[in-house]
């Protein structure tokens, strides 16, 4: 118990000394030991790395899981060291709804058959998304979290310890400075009872001259300064090595970033392949045709409208040769070539590959309809 009380009193004295030194530095009443420029650059680089790592981590989590409630739930499971339950992706949920709709509306109808095929594609997209989230979490998010929760906490701890060592060093410097000033004053004025409250909170027996006592005080302050300087230099070296390790952290994060890009590329390639297969299936079944509209809306500025042999309308961009009177629409999915179409005007003449001209009437501003249809 006695040992604990002594240690508690010593810690309280050290804390008070540091607090006084810190306060005086803030008010400009005490000198502060400055770190070298290289060390300051290392500190700034470490702080920047930590801040941007946090931002990238949070935004990547938003990308992988846009639902904030789900992110909070996953965070709580991780803090409790419990396994995160499997969650249905949005694509898989959409596939389930489409399959149920097809079953209720009639799986034998064209709409029902299309719903079934699209639901299968959405299910594959959901599975690909699940794999992407899992891979990205392991290869990218986990290393970033490990840095913030491991390496950065160690760096922060050593930096706080370095700050305390610096405060102790500056307090010793201030104490030595006051002791020397008091010694010089005592030497000039003769024997004077020293005020030890100005230099250190200890009791001394005044058995010698004031000058001799101040000499002892200066010697002790110098000894404490040497010890504080040694501890500060040792802690500064430890902190410097940790800060220089940020370069290794950048290399590791670079490798993880390549892994993230690779997994994202694989994911989008799978999505493109699934949707391309779905489009081909729907095209072979002939379910992509749309009923002919009785009229067309106004085209965008610089666009023209053509009607293909299959009865579909198509809006096409003008060719780069703006001086040409007619424009040609690209090959259509129905197997017929596009038509030559003049600018939108009443009684425009439409011709196809040397065939007889067909007359078009303007039903509205910029809207065309075949005469007689």
mmCIF file of N, CA and C in Angstrom, residues 42-58 137-157 159 241-256:
data_model
loop_
_atom_site.group_PDB
_atom_site.id
_atom_site.type_symbol
_atom_site.label_atom_id
_atom_site.label_comp_id
_atom_site.label_asym_id
_atom_site.label_seq_id
_atom_site.Cartn_x
_atom_site.Cartn_y
_atom_site.Cartn_z
ATOM 1 N N UNK A 42 7.711 13.317 -41.716
ATOM 2 C CA UNK A 42 7.242 11.958 -41.457
ATOM 3 C C UNK A 42 5.920 11.971 -40.689
ATOM 4 N N UNK A 43 5.802 12.873 -39.720
ATOM 5 C CA UNK A 43 4.550 12.982 -38.973
ATOM 6 C C UNK A 43 3.399 13.404 -39.874
ATOM 7 N N UNK A 44 3.635 14.403 -40.727
ATOM 8 C CA UNK A 44 2.577 14.869 -41.628
ATOM 9 C C UNK A 44 2.173 13.775 -42.616
ATOM 10 N N UNK A 45 3.166 13.033 -43.102
ATOM 11 C CA UNK A 45 2.866 11.948 -44.040
ATOM 12 C C UNK A 45 2.051 10.846 -43.374
ATOM 13 N N UNK A 46 2.378 10.532 -42.140
ATOM 14 C CA UNK A 46 1.633 9.504 -41.414
ATOM 15 C C UNK A 46 0.192 9.948 -41.163
ATOM 16 N N UNK A 47 0.012 11.198 -40.756
ATOM 17 C CA UNK A 47 -1.341 11.707 -40.520
ATOM 18 C C UNK A 47 -2.162 11.690 -41.804
ATOM 19 N N UNK A 48 -1.558 12.089 -42.913
ATOM 20 C CA UNK A 48 -2.268 12.081 -44.190
ATOM 21 C C UNK A 48 -2.643 10.663 -44.607
ATOM 22 N N UNK A 49 -1.735 9.718 -44.389
ATOM 23 C CA UNK A 49 -2.023 8.321 -44.723
ATOM 24 C C UNK A 49 -3.184 7.801 -43.904
ATOM 25 N N UNK A 50 -3.183 8.115 -42.628
ATOM 26 C CA UNK A 50 -4.273 7.646 -41.760
ATOM 27 C C UNK A 50 -5.609 8.249 -42.169
ATOM 28 N N UNK A 51 -5.649 9.556 -42.442
ATOM 29 C CA UNK A 51 -6.903 10.219 -42.795
ATOM 30 C C UNK A 51 -7.478 9.685 -44.101
ATOM 31 N N UNK A 52 -6.639 9.542 -45.131
ATOM 32 C CA UNK A 52 -7.126 9.072 -46.422
ATOM 33 C C UNK A 52 -7.474 7.588 -46.386
ATOM 34 N N UNK A 53 -6.774 6.828 -45.572
ATOM 35 C CA UNK A 53 -7.130 5.414 -45.428
ATOM 36 C C UNK A 53 -8.515 5.278 -44.815
ATOM 37 N N UNK A 54 -8.822 6.088 -43.828
ATOM 38 C CA UNK A 54 -10.158 6.062 -43.233
ATOM 39 C C UNK A 54 -11.229 6.434 -44.255
ATOM 40 N N UNK A 55 -10.969 7.460 -45.049
ATOM 41 C CA UNK A 55 -11.964 7.879 -46.035
ATOM 42 C C UNK A 55 -12.175 6.815 -47.105
ATOM 43 N N UNK A 56 -11.091 6.251 -47.601
ATOM 44 C CA UNK A 56 -11.211 5.209 -48.637
ATOM 45 C C UNK A 56 -11.925 3.991 -48.076
ATOM 46 N N UNK A 57 -11.609 3.641 -46.844
ATOM 47 C CA UNK A 57 -12.257 2.486 -46.219
ATOM 48 C C UNK A 57 -13.753 2.710 -46.095
ATOM 49 N N UNK A 58 -14.158 3.863 -45.588
ATOM 50 C CA UNK A 58 -15.585 4.136 -45.400
ATOM 51 C C UNK A 58 -16.328 4.172 -46.735
ATOM 52 N N UNK A 137 -13.724 -7.526 -49.675
ATOM 53 C CA UNK A 137 -13.582 -7.366 -48.230
ATOM 54 C C UNK A 137 -12.301 -8.007 -47.716
ATOM 55 N N UNK A 138 -11.995 -9.185 -48.241
ATOM 56 C CA UNK A 138 -10.791 -9.880 -47.769
ATOM 57 C C UNK A 138 -9.511 -9.246 -48.301
ATOM 58 N N UNK A 139 -9.497 -8.897 -49.580
ATOM 59 C CA UNK A 139 -8.254 -8.440 -50.211
ATOM 60 C C UNK A 139 -8.000 -6.951 -50.066
ATOM 61 N N UNK A 140 -9.031 -6.158 -49.751
ATOM 62 C CA UNK A 140 -8.853 -4.708 -49.719
ATOM 63 C C UNK A 140 -9.253 -4.093 -48.379
ATOM 64 N N UNK A 141 -10.460 -4.375 -47.916
ATOM 65 C CA UNK A 141 -10.922 -3.736 -46.682
ATOM 66 C C UNK A 141 -10.182 -4.250 -45.450
ATOM 67 N N UNK A 142 -9.949 -5.550 -45.396
ATOM 68 C CA UNK A 142 -9.279 -6.115 -44.218
ATOM 69 C C UNK A 142 -7.879 -5.534 -44.003
ATOM 70 N N UNK A 143 -7.016 -5.419 -45.030
ATOM 71 C CA UNK A 143 -5.701 -4.796 -44.801
ATOM 72 C C UNK A 143 -5.803 -3.341 -44.340
ATOM 73 N N UNK A 144 -6.773 -2.597 -44.857
ATOM 74 C CA UNK A 144 -6.921 -1.209 -44.416
ATOM 75 C C UNK A 144 -7.331 -1.149 -42.947
ATOM 76 N N UNK A 145 -8.252 -2.020 -42.560
ATOM 77 C CA UNK A 145 -8.659 -2.048 -41.148
ATOM 78 C C UNK A 145 -7.494 -2.467 -40.250
ATOM 79 N N UNK A 146 -6.726 -3.439 -40.709
ATOM 80 C CA UNK A 146 -5.584 -3.890 -39.900
ATOM 81 C C UNK A 146 -4.590 -2.763 -39.669
ATOM 82 N N UNK A 147 -4.398 -1.913 -40.668
ATOM 83 C CA UNK A 147 -3.488 -0.784 -40.497
ATOM 84 C C UNK A 147 -4.031 0.203 -39.467
ATOM 85 N N UNK A 148 -5.324 0.526 -39.573
ATOM 86 C CA UNK A 148 -5.905 1.512 -38.659
ATOM 87 C C UNK A 148 -6.000 0.983 -37.236
ATOM 88 N N UNK A 149 -6.316 -0.291 -37.089
ATOM 89 C CA UNK A 149 -6.512 -0.863 -35.757
ATOM 90 C C UNK A 149 -5.231 -1.453 -35.165
ATOM 91 N N UNK A 150 -4.192 -1.616 -35.972
ATOM 92 C CA UNK A 150 -2.951 -2.201 -35.477
ATOM 93 C C UNK A 150 -1.780 -1.241 -35.543
ATOM 94 N N UNK A 151 -1.241 -1.039 -36.736
ATOM 95 C CA UNK A 151 -0.042 -0.208 -36.894
ATOM 96 C C UNK A 151 -0.272 1.227 -36.440
ATOM 97 N N UNK A 152 -1.445 1.780 -36.817
ATOM 98 C CA UNK A 152 -1.660 3.182 -36.467
ATOM 99 C C UNK A 152 -1.820 3.378 -34.970
ATOM 100 N N UNK A 153 -2.435 2.442 -34.283
ATOM 101 C CA UNK A 153 -2.550 2.558 -32.835
ATOM 102 C C UNK A 153 -1.176 2.507 -32.165
ATOM 103 N N UNK A 154 -0.289 1.669 -32.694
ATOM 104 C CA UNK A 154 1.078 1.625 -32.157
ATOM 105 C C UNK A 154 1.805 2.940 -32.385
ATOM 106 N N UNK A 155 1.658 3.491 -33.585
ATOM 107 C CA UNK A 155 2.304 4.773 -33.895
ATOM 108 C C UNK A 155 1.757 5.870 -32.997
ATOM 109 N N UNK A 156 0.447 5.898 -32.807
ATOM 110 C CA UNK A 156 -0.158 6.930 -31.954
ATOM 111 C C UNK A 156 0.326 6.805 -30.511
ATOM 112 N N UNK A 157 0.451 5.592 -30.029
ATOM 113 C CA UNK A 157 0.940 5.392 -28.665
ATOM 114 C C UNK A 157 2.370 5.894 -28.499
ATOM 115 N N UNK A 159 3.843 8.131 -30.328
ATOM 116 C CA UNK A 159 3.860 9.583 -30.484
ATOM 117 C C UNK A 159 3.446 10.285 -29.186
ATOM 118 N N UNK A 241 11.450 5.272 -36.517
ATOM 119 C CA UNK A 241 11.423 3.992 -37.230
ATOM 120 C C UNK A 241 10.000 3.584 -37.589
ATOM 121 N N UNK A 242 9.077 3.810 -36.671
ATOM 122 C CA UNK A 242 7.678 3.481 -36.965
ATOM 123 C C UNK A 242 7.112 4.362 -38.077
ATOM 124 N N UNK A 243 7.459 5.635 -38.050
ATOM 125 C CA UNK A 243 6.966 6.540 -39.083
ATOM 126 C C UNK A 243 7.552 6.207 -40.453
ATOM 127 N N UNK A 244 8.816 5.811 -40.473
ATOM 128 C CA UNK A 244 9.414 5.421 -41.750
ATOM 129 C C UNK A 244 8.792 4.141 -42.298
ATOM 130 N N UNK A 245 8.165 3.344 -41.420
ATOM 131 C CA UNK A 245 7.463 2.150 -41.880
ATOM 132 C C UNK A 245 6.210 2.445 -42.670
ATOM 133 N N UNK A 246 5.782 3.702 -42.727
ATOM 134 C CA UNK A 246 4.626 4.081 -43.537
ATOM 135 C C UNK A 246 4.877 3.770 -45.013
ATOM 136 N N UNK A 247 6.133 3.830 -45.434
ATOM 137 C CA UNK A 247 6.447 3.488 -46.829
ATOM 138 C C UNK A 247 6.084 2.036 -47.121
ATOM 139 N N UNK A 248 6.374 1.148 -46.203
ATOM 140 C CA UNK A 248 5.979 -0.251 -46.368
ATOM 141 C C UNK A 248 4.461 -0.397 -46.384
ATOM 142 N N UNK A 249 3.788 0.430 -45.593
ATOM 143 C CA UNK A 249 2.324 0.414 -45.600
ATOM 144 C C UNK A 249 1.783 0.820 -46.962
ATOM 145 N N UNK A 250 2.384 1.822 -47.581
ATOM 146 C CA UNK A 250 1.955 2.240 -48.914
ATOM 147 C C UNK A 250 2.141 1.114 -49.931
ATOM 148 N N UNK A 251 3.245 0.402 -49.834
ATOM 149 C CA UNK A 251 3.475 -0.715 -50.756
ATOM 150 C C UNK A 251 2.417 -1.794 -50.562
ATOM 151 N N UNK A 252 2.095 -2.096 -49.321
ATOM 152 C CA UNK A 252 1.073 -3.101 -49.039
ATOM 153 C C UNK A 252 -0.295 -2.659 -49.535
ATOM 154 N N UNK A 253 -0.641 -1.403 -49.319
ATOM 155 C CA UNK A 253 -1.922 -0.887 -49.795
ATOM 156 C C UNK A 253 -1.970 -0.850 -51.316
ATOM 157 N N UNK A 254 -0.847 -0.603 -51.947
ATOM 158 C CA UNK A 254 -0.803 -0.633 -53.410
ATOM 159 C C UNK A 254 -1.116 -2.028 -53.933
ATOM 160 N N UNK A 255 -0.549 -3.030 -53.314
ATOM 161 C CA UNK A 255 -0.836 -4.407 -53.723
ATOM 162 C C UNK A 255 -2.313 -4.736 -53.508
ATOM 163 N N UNK A 256 -2.861 -4.306 -52.384
ATOM 164 C CA UNK A 256 -4.280 -4.548 -52.114
ATOM 165 C C UNK A 256 -5.167 -3.809 -53.105
#
